[in-house]
Amino acid sequence: MTSLDLSGQGLTSFPPLPPGVTRLDLYKNSLTSVPASLWEHTELEVLNLATNRLSSLPPGISALKSVHTLDLAHNEFDSLPDELGDLAGLTEYLYVSDNRLSSFPDAWCRLGRLRYLGCTDNRLSSLPADLSGLTSLRELRLYRNALTALPESIGTLGALRELHLRGNQLASLPASIGSLGELRQLDLRENLLVTLPDSVAQLSELDKLDLRWNKYFREPAWLRGFEEAGCMVLR
């Protein structure tokens, strides 16, 4: 791997890149735009543009077929292109946290090989109705958004091990959440939950359930037995 680390250099414009770069780190600069010529570097496998001042991307990012890790966090994006859903090589991480995103594009659900998605600290009020394309997702972080509900299709994410939903506006969960047979951690702090669906008791691999700071919460009758069976429940 040919790595180019230009993080923390105070850059205000995009530098020229040598050919053959497979890892490009431009973390913590003052970049305000990305040139379309970046997408010509199709050998890129890791692209870190986090903590800049970016608000848009030019068309063509779908050319980066080899990228397995993409970090766009801590910028000023109001939206991101549907083209991200065409990044067939995106298998490891997609970070888009701490932006101004108000929607989660349906197109991102085509990322069937993606393992980790971090979309925290944005303005999401809903998720796509059909999440079933995210078949390889192991960790989904959506804390500190404005979600009021989860789609029933959340239960199709059969590989999911961690689901982080702290700091939203969820008053209930869909019964399908009980189908997440690989789930280990479920963080529901700081929501508006009244109770949990009985299907949560079917999550036999769950070892941590965080329910703190849901002021309207009423414990279901089965919860104490679930805790005694080995799940750490934080109230």
PDB file of C-alpha atoms in Angstrom:
ATOM      1  CA  MET A   1       0.000   0.000   0.000  1.00  0.00           C
ATOM      2  CA  THR A   2       1.274   3.481  -0.933  1.00  0.00           C
ATOM      3  CA  SER A   3       0.205   5.793   1.873  1.00  0.00           C
ATOM      4  CA  LEU A   4       0.073   9.585   1.809  1.00  0.00           C
ATOM      5  CA  ASP A   5      -0.632  11.207   5.179  1.00  0.00           C
ATOM      6  CA  LEU A   6      -1.342  14.939   4.968  1.00  0.00           C
ATOM      7  CA  SER A   7      -3.416  15.213   8.116  1.00  0.00           C
ATOM      8  CA  GLY A   8      -3.258  18.357  10.210  1.00  0.00           C
ATOM      9  CA  GLN A   9      -1.280  20.389   7.672  1.00  0.00           C
ATOM     10  CA  GLY A  10      -3.599  23.411   7.522  1.00  0.00           C
ATOM     11  CA  LEU A  11      -4.354  22.803   3.851  1.00  0.00           C
ATOM     12  CA  THR A  12      -6.983  25.053   2.266  1.00  0.00           C
ATOM     13  CA  SER A  13      -6.780  23.560  -1.214  1.00  0.00           C
ATOM     14  CA  PHE A  14      -6.376  20.060  -2.508  1.00  0.00           C
ATOM     15  CA  PRO A  15      -2.764  19.038  -3.084  1.00  0.00           C
ATOM     16  CA  PRO A  16      -1.529  17.305  -6.254  1.00  0.00           C
ATOM     17  CA  LEU A  17      -1.340  13.568  -5.742  1.00  0.00           C
ATOM     18  CA  PRO A  18       1.268  11.165  -7.033  1.00  0.00           C
ATOM     19  CA  PRO A  19       0.042   8.168  -9.011  1.00  0.00           C
ATOM     20  CA  GLY A  20      -0.521   4.867  -7.267  1.00  0.00           C
ATOM     21  CA  VAL A  21      -1.711   6.204  -3.904  1.00  0.00           C
ATOM     22  CA  THR A  22      -3.901   3.626  -2.187  1.00  0.00           C
ATOM     23  CA  ARG A  23      -4.330   5.344   1.188  1.00  0.00           C
ATOM     24  CA  LEU A  24      -4.948   9.101   1.381  1.00  0.00           C
ATOM     25  CA  ASP A  25      -5.336  10.832   4.736  1.00  0.00           C
ATOM     26  CA  LEU A  26      -6.385  14.493   4.663  1.00  0.00           C
ATOM     27  CA  TYR A  27      -7.877  14.532   8.155  1.00  0.00           C
ATOM     28  CA  LYS A  28      -8.115  17.834  10.019  1.00  0.00           C
ATOM     29  CA  ASN A  29      -7.341  20.406   7.389  1.00  0.00           C
ATOM     30  CA  SER A  30      -9.387  23.369   6.116  1.00  0.00           C
ATOM     31  CA  LEU A  31     -10.464  22.024   2.753  1.00  0.00           C
ATOM     32  CA  THR A  32     -13.688  23.481   1.350  1.00  0.00           C
ATOM     33  CA  SER A  33     -13.902  21.532  -1.888  1.00  0.00           C
ATOM     34  CA  VAL A  34     -12.847  18.277  -3.535  1.00  0.00           C
ATOM     35  CA  PRO A  35     -11.675  18.316  -7.158  1.00  0.00           C
ATOM     36  CA  ALA A  36     -13.341  15.888  -9.552  1.00  0.00           C
ATOM     37  CA  SER A  37      -9.844  14.750 -10.505  1.00  0.00           C
ATOM     38  CA  LEU A  38      -9.629  12.891  -7.174  1.00  0.00           C
ATOM     39  CA  TRP A  39     -11.951  10.239  -8.587  1.00  0.00           C
ATOM     40  CA  GLU A  40      -9.316   9.440 -11.241  1.00  0.00           C
ATOM     41  CA  HIS A  41      -7.213   7.812  -8.500  1.00  0.00           C
ATOM     42  CA  THR A  42      -9.068   4.547  -8.786  1.00  0.00           C
ATOM     43  CA  GLU A  43      -6.391   2.662  -6.840  1.00  0.00           C
ATOM     44  CA  LEU A  44      -7.549   4.337  -3.609  1.00  0.00           C
ATOM     45  CA  GLU A  45      -8.553   1.870  -0.915  1.00  0.00           C
ATOM     46  CA  VAL A  46      -8.745   4.219   2.095  1.00  0.00           C
ATOM     47  CA  LEU A  47      -9.895   7.834   1.789  1.00  0.00           C
ATOM     48  CA  ASN A  48     -10.040  10.046   4.884  1.00  0.00           C
ATOM     49  CA  LEU A  49     -11.512  13.522   4.390  1.00  0.00           C
ATOM     50  CA  ALA A  50     -12.762  13.919   7.957  1.00  0.00           C
ATOM     51  CA  THR A  51     -12.659  17.188   9.894  1.00  0.00           C
ATOM     52  CA  ASN A  52     -12.508  19.650   7.067  1.00  0.00           C
ATOM     53  CA  ARG A  53     -15.054  22.237   5.856  1.00  0.00           C
ATOM     54  CA  LEU A  54     -16.550  20.264   2.990  1.00  0.00           C
ATOM     55  CA  SER A  55     -20.186  20.794   2.058  1.00  0.00           C
ATOM     56  CA  SER A  56     -20.438  18.933  -1.258  1.00  0.00           C
ATOM     57  CA  LEU A  57     -18.749  16.318  -3.429  1.00  0.00           C
ATOM     58  CA  PRO A  58     -18.440  16.509  -7.212  1.00  0.00           C
ATOM     59  CA  PRO A  59     -20.035  13.747  -9.312  1.00  0.00           C
ATOM     60  CA  GLY A  60     -17.978  10.678 -10.038  1.00  0.00           C
ATOM     61  CA  ILE A  61     -17.074   9.181  -6.662  1.00  0.00           C
ATOM     62  CA  SER A  62     -18.540   5.878  -7.844  1.00  0.00           C
ATOM     63  CA  ALA A  63     -15.332   5.410  -9.870  1.00  0.00           C
ATOM     64  CA  LEU A  64     -13.504   4.515  -6.647  1.00  0.00           C
ATOM     65  CA  LYS A  65     -14.352   0.824  -6.900  1.00  0.00           C
ATOM     66  CA  SER A  66     -11.452  -0.224  -4.665  1.00  0.00           C
ATOM     67  CA  VAL A  67     -12.270   1.994  -1.678  1.00  0.00           C
ATOM     68  CA  HIS A  68     -13.087  -0.137   1.359  1.00  0.00           C
ATOM     69  CA  THR A  69     -12.941   2.653   3.974  1.00  0.00           C
ATOM     70  CA  LEU A  70     -14.409   6.130   3.451  1.00  0.00           C
ATOM     71  CA  ASP A  71     -14.400   8.804   6.154  1.00  0.00           C
ATOM     72  CA  LEU A  72     -16.427  11.971   5.518  1.00  0.00           C
ATOM     73  CA  ALA A  73     -17.195  12.734   9.157  1.00  0.00           C
ATOM     74  CA  HIS A  74     -16.975  16.138  10.878  1.00  0.00           C
ATOM     75  CA  ASN A  75     -17.701  18.247   7.832  1.00  0.00           C
ATOM     76  CA  GLU A  76     -20.598  20.454   6.692  1.00  0.00           C
ATOM     77  CA  PHE A  77     -22.528  18.148   4.360  1.00  0.00           C
ATOM     78  CA  ASP A  78     -26.286  18.754   4.109  1.00  0.00           C
ATOM     79  CA  SER A  79     -26.523  15.769   1.794  1.00  0.00           C
ATOM     80  CA  LEU A  80     -24.300  13.171   0.173  1.00  0.00           C
ATOM     81  CA  PRO A  81     -24.656  11.657  -3.288  1.00  0.00           C
ATOM     82  CA  ASP A  82     -26.613   8.504  -4.013  1.00  0.00           C
ATOM     83  CA  GLU A  83     -23.448   7.409  -5.821  1.00  0.00           C
ATOM     84  CA  LEU A  84     -22.034   6.234  -2.504  1.00  0.00           C
ATOM     85  CA  GLY A  85     -24.347   3.264  -2.921  1.00  0.00           C
ATOM     86  CA  ASP A  86     -22.387   2.245  -6.025  1.00  0.00           C
ATOM     87  CA  LEU A  87     -19.084   1.826  -4.180  1.00  0.00           C
ATOM     88  CA  ALA A  88     -18.962  -1.945  -4.585  1.00  0.00           C
ATOM     89  CA  GLY A  89     -15.669  -2.253  -2.723  1.00  0.00           C
ATOM     90  CA  LEU A  90     -16.915  -0.424   0.387  1.00  0.00           C
ATOM     91  CA  THR A  91     -16.621  -3.337   2.783  1.00  0.00           C
ATOM     92  CA  GLU A  92     -15.110  -1.985   6.006  1.00  0.00           C
ATOM     93  CA  TYR A  93     -16.207   1.477   7.126  1.00  0.00           C
ATOM     94  CA  LEU A  94     -18.391   4.358   6.046  1.00  0.00           C
ATOM     95  CA  TYR A  95     -18.190   7.318   8.436  1.00  0.00           C
ATOM     96  CA  VAL A  96     -20.531  10.259   7.842  1.00  0.00           C
ATOM     97  CA  SER A  97     -21.007  11.364  11.450  1.00  0.00           C
ATOM     98  CA  ASP A  98     -21.198  14.968  12.643  1.00  0.00           C
ATOM     99  CA  ASN A  99     -22.523  16.592   9.517  1.00  0.00           C
ATOM    100  CA  ARG A 100     -25.915  18.172   8.745  1.00  0.00           C
ATOM    101  CA  LEU A 101     -27.531  15.223   7.031  1.00  0.00           C
ATOM    102  CA  SER A 102     -31.323  15.175   7.186  1.00  0.00           C
ATOM    103  CA  SER A 103     -31.869  12.053   5.084  1.00  0.00           C
ATOM    104  CA  PHE A 104     -30.421   8.578   4.678  1.00  0.00           C
ATOM    105  CA  PRO A 105     -30.554   7.849   0.926  1.00  0.00           C
ATOM    106  CA  ASP A 106     -32.243   4.619  -0.165  1.00  0.00           C
ATOM    107  CA  ALA A 107     -29.262   4.104  -2.483  1.00  0.00           C
ATOM    108  CA  TRP A 108     -26.942   3.493   0.478  1.00  0.00           C
ATOM    109  CA  CYS A 109     -28.883   0.310   1.182  1.00  0.00           C
ATOM    110  CA  ARG A 110     -27.138  -1.196  -1.828  1.00  0.00           C
ATOM    111  CA  LEU A 111     -23.919  -1.423   0.193  1.00  0.00           C
ATOM    112  CA  GLY A 112     -24.371  -5.116   0.763  1.00  0.00           C
ATOM    113  CA  ARG A 113     -20.751  -5.773   1.813  1.00  0.00           C
ATOM    114  CA  LEU A 114     -20.391  -2.882   4.276  1.00  0.00           C
ATOM    115  CA  ARG A 115     -19.648  -3.904   7.868  1.00  0.00           C
ATOM    116  CA  TYR A 116     -19.664  -0.606   9.784  1.00  0.00           C
ATOM    117  CA  LEU A 117     -21.804   2.487   9.270  1.00  0.00           C
ATOM    118  CA  GLY A 118     -21.389   5.542  11.487  1.00  0.00           C
ATOM    119  CA  CYS A 119     -24.043   8.203  10.912  1.00  0.00           C
ATOM    120  CA  THR A 120     -24.194   9.821  14.344  1.00  0.00           C
ATOM    121  CA  ASP A 121     -24.705  13.481  15.234  1.00  0.00           C
ATOM    122  CA  ASN A 122     -26.777  14.405  12.213  1.00  0.00           C
ATOM    123  CA  ARG A 123     -30.425  15.411  11.674  1.00  0.00           C
ATOM    124  CA  LEU A 124     -31.989  12.169  10.484  1.00  0.00           C
ATOM    125  CA  SER A 125     -35.690  11.920  11.265  1.00  0.00           C
ATOM    126  CA  SER A 126     -36.259   8.612   9.476  1.00  0.00           C
ATOM    127  CA  LEU A 127     -34.541   5.681   7.807  1.00  0.00           C
ATOM    128  CA  PRO A 128     -35.357   4.053   4.461  1.00  0.00           C
ATOM    129  CA  ALA A 129     -38.300   1.660   4.590  1.00  0.00           C
ATOM    130  CA  ASP A 130     -36.182  -1.160   3.192  1.00  0.00           C
ATOM    131  CA  LEU A 131     -32.830  -1.750   4.882  1.00  0.00           C
ATOM    132  CA  SER A 132     -32.567  -5.360   3.761  1.00  0.00           C
ATOM    133  CA  GLY A 133     -29.736  -4.693   1.306  1.00  0.00           C
ATOM    134  CA  LEU A 134     -27.292  -4.022   4.161  1.00  0.00           C
ATOM    135  CA  THR A 135     -26.771  -7.743   4.602  1.00  0.00           C
ATOM    136  CA  SER A 136     -23.210  -7.643   5.983  1.00  0.00           C
ATOM    137  CA  LEU A 137     -23.656  -4.773   8.444  1.00  0.00           C
ATOM    138  CA  ARG A 138     -22.251  -5.635  11.870  1.00  0.00           C
ATOM    139  CA  GLU A 139     -22.343  -2.254  13.574  1.00  0.00           C
ATOM    140  CA  LEU A 140     -24.805   0.578  13.038  1.00  0.00           C
ATOM    141  CA  ARG A 141     -24.339   3.835  14.922  1.00  0.00           C
ATOM    142  CA  LEU A 142     -27.185   6.341  14.689  1.00  0.00           C
ATOM    143  CA  TYR A 143     -26.985   8.096  18.025  1.00  0.00           C
ATOM    144  CA  ARG A 144     -27.854  11.776  18.424  1.00  0.00           C
ATOM    145  CA  ASN A 145     -30.198  12.160  15.484  1.00  0.00           C
ATOM    146  CA  ALA A 146     -33.948  12.886  15.457  1.00  0.00           C
ATOM    147  CA  LEU A 147     -35.344   9.427  14.694  1.00  0.00           C
ATOM    148  CA  THR A 148     -38.932   8.901  15.823  1.00  0.00           C
ATOM    149  CA  ALA A 149     -39.308   5.322  14.570  1.00  0.00           C
ATOM    150  CA  LEU A 150     -37.399   2.423  13.049  1.00  0.00           C
ATOM    151  CA  PRO A 151     -38.631   0.573   9.960  1.00  0.00           C
ATOM    152  CA  GLU A 152     -39.775  -3.035  10.316  1.00  0.00           C
ATOM    153  CA  SER A 153     -36.950  -3.956   7.962  1.00  0.00           C
ATOM    154  CA  ILE A 154     -34.439  -3.366  10.777  1.00  0.00           C
ATOM    155  CA  GLY A 155     -35.062  -7.013  11.598  1.00  0.00           C
ATOM    156  CA  THR A 156     -33.533  -8.127   8.293  1.00  0.00           C
ATOM    157  CA  LEU A 157     -30.022  -7.075   9.347  1.00  0.00           C
ATOM    158  CA  GLY A 158     -29.101 -10.588  10.372  1.00  0.00           C
ATOM    159  CA  ALA A 159     -25.350  -9.942  10.759  1.00  0.00           C
ATOM    160  CA  LEU A 160     -25.811  -6.953  13.086  1.00  0.00           C
ATOM    161  CA  ARG A 161     -23.939  -7.167  16.393  1.00  0.00           C
ATOM    162  CA  GLU A 162     -24.197  -3.599  17.689  1.00  0.00           C
ATOM    163  CA  LEU A 163     -27.057  -1.120  17.325  1.00  0.00           C
ATOM    164  CA  HIS A 164     -26.519   2.323  18.861  1.00  0.00           C
ATOM    165  CA  LEU A 165     -29.589   4.567  19.037  1.00  0.00           C
ATOM    166  CA  ARG A 166     -28.849   6.883  21.949  1.00  0.00           C
ATOM    167  CA  GLY A 167     -30.259  10.389  21.893  1.00  0.00           C
ATOM    168  CA  ASN A 168     -33.129  10.057  19.431  1.00  0.00           C
ATOM    169  CA  GLN A 169     -36.902  10.421  19.884  1.00  0.00           C
ATOM    170  CA  LEU A 170     -37.962   6.787  19.759  1.00  0.00           C
ATOM    171  CA  ALA A 171     -41.163   6.015  21.652  1.00  0.00           C
ATOM    172  CA  SER A 172     -41.289   2.364  20.570  1.00  0.00           C
ATOM    173  CA  LEU A 173     -39.385  -0.302  18.668  1.00  0.00           C
ATOM    174  CA  PRO A 174     -40.712  -2.596  15.939  1.00  0.00           C
ATOM    175  CA  ALA A 175     -41.300  -6.214  16.928  1.00  0.00           C
ATOM    176  CA  SER A 176     -38.939  -7.260  14.142  1.00  0.00           C
ATOM    177  CA  ILE A 177     -35.984  -6.190  16.272  1.00  0.00           C
ATOM    178  CA  GLY A 178     -36.284  -9.597  17.921  1.00  0.00           C
ATOM    179  CA  SER A 179     -35.036 -11.141  14.669  1.00  0.00           C
ATOM    180  CA  LEU A 180     -31.530  -9.726  15.141  1.00  0.00           C
ATOM    181  CA  GLY A 181     -30.126 -13.039  16.281  1.00  0.00           C
ATOM    182  CA  GLU A 182     -26.467 -11.916  16.314  1.00  0.00           C
ATOM    183  CA  LEU A 183     -27.061  -8.717  18.292  1.00  0.00           C
ATOM    184  CA  ARG A 184     -24.719  -8.242  21.265  1.00  0.00           C
ATOM    185  CA  GLN A 185     -25.233  -4.593  22.212  1.00  0.00           C
ATOM    186  CA  LEU A 186     -28.373  -2.470  22.049  1.00  0.00           C
ATOM    187  CA  ASP A 187     -28.016   1.121  23.220  1.00  0.00           C
ATOM    188  CA  LEU A 188     -31.347   2.896  23.694  1.00  0.00           C
ATOM    189  CA  ARG A 189     -30.336   5.678  26.078  1.00  0.00           C
ATOM    190  CA  GLU A 190     -31.995   9.090  25.998  1.00  0.00           C
ATOM    191  CA  ASN A 191     -35.129   8.247  24.046  1.00  0.00           C
ATOM    192  CA  LEU A 192     -38.862   8.366  24.783  1.00  0.00           C
ATOM    193  CA  LEU A 193     -39.417   4.638  25.141  1.00  0.00           C
ATOM    194  CA  VAL A 194     -42.457   3.494  27.082  1.00  0.00           C
ATOM    195  CA  THR A 195     -41.680  -0.217  26.958  1.00  0.00           C
ATOM    196  CA  LEU A 196     -39.994  -2.858  24.799  1.00  0.00           C
ATOM    197  CA  PRO A 197     -41.565  -5.362  22.420  1.00  0.00           C
ATOM    198  CA  ASP A 198     -41.654  -8.880  23.868  1.00  0.00           C
ATOM    199  CA  SER A 199     -39.561 -10.037  20.913  1.00  0.00           C
ATOM    200  CA  VAL A 200     -36.464  -8.473  22.516  1.00  0.00           C
ATOM    201  CA  ALA A 201     -36.515 -11.425  24.915  1.00  0.00           C
ATOM    202  CA  GLN A 202     -35.588 -13.617  21.915  1.00  0.00           C
ATOM    203  CA  LEU A 203     -32.194 -11.930  21.526  1.00  0.00           C
ATOM    204  CA  SER A 204     -30.217 -14.793  23.012  1.00  0.00           C
ATOM    205  CA  GLU A 205     -26.791 -13.312  22.129  1.00  0.00           C
ATOM    206  CA  LEU A 206     -27.500  -9.910  23.690  1.00  0.00           C
ATOM    207  CA  ASP A 207     -25.041  -9.150  26.477  1.00  0.00           C
ATOM    208  CA  LYS A 208     -25.704  -5.423  27.004  1.00  0.00           C
ATOM    209  CA  LEU A 209     -29.004  -3.533  26.938  1.00  0.00           C
ATOM    210  CA  ASP A 210     -28.802   0.146  27.896  1.00  0.00           C
ATOM    211  CA  LEU A 211     -32.129   1.742  28.802  1.00  0.00           C
ATOM    212  CA  ARG A 212     -30.976   4.711  30.853  1.00  0.00           C
ATOM    213  CA  TRP A 213     -32.673   8.101  30.643  1.00  0.00           C
ATOM    214  CA  ASN A 214     -35.980   6.964  29.143  1.00  0.00           C
ATOM    215  CA  LYS A 215     -38.147   8.780  31.650  1.00  0.00           C
ATOM    216  CA  TYR A 216     -41.443   7.231  30.521  1.00  0.00           C
ATOM    217  CA  PHE A 217     -40.160   3.663  30.520  1.00  0.00           C
ATOM    218  CA  ARG A 218     -42.140   0.849  32.148  1.00  0.00           C
ATOM    219  CA  GLU A 219     -40.314  -2.429  32.462  1.00  0.00           C
ATOM    220  CA  PRO A 220     -41.941  -5.407  30.781  1.00  0.00           C
ATOM    221  CA  ALA A 221     -42.502  -8.380  33.064  1.00  0.00           C
ATOM    222  CA  TRP A 222     -39.891 -10.519  31.322  1.00  0.00           C
ATOM    223  CA  LEU A 223     -37.007  -8.065  31.629  1.00  0.00           C
ATOM    224  CA  ARG A 224     -35.711  -9.176  35.025  1.00  0.00           C
ATOM    225  CA  GLY A 225     -35.625 -12.809  33.914  1.00  0.00           C
ATOM    226  CA  PHE A 226     -33.811 -11.749  30.759  1.00  0.00           C
ATOM    227  CA  GLU A 227     -31.238  -9.984  32.918  1.00  0.00           C
ATOM    228  CA  GLU A 228     -30.848 -13.016  35.171  1.00  0.00           C
ATOM    229  CA  ALA A 229     -30.172 -15.130  32.092  1.00  0.00           C
ATOM    230  CA  GLY A 230     -26.964 -13.172  31.480  1.00  0.00           C
ATOM    231  CA  CYS A 231     -27.713  -9.851  29.755  1.00  0.00           C
ATOM    232  CA  MET A 232     -26.394  -6.747  31.505  1.00  0.00           C
ATOM    233  CA  VAL A 233     -29.328  -4.321  31.690  1.00  0.00           C
ATOM    234  CA  LEU A 234     -28.574  -0.680  32.513  1.00  0.00           C
ATOM    235  CA  ARG A 235     -31.547   1.271  33.815  1.00  0.00           C
TER     236      ARG A 235
END
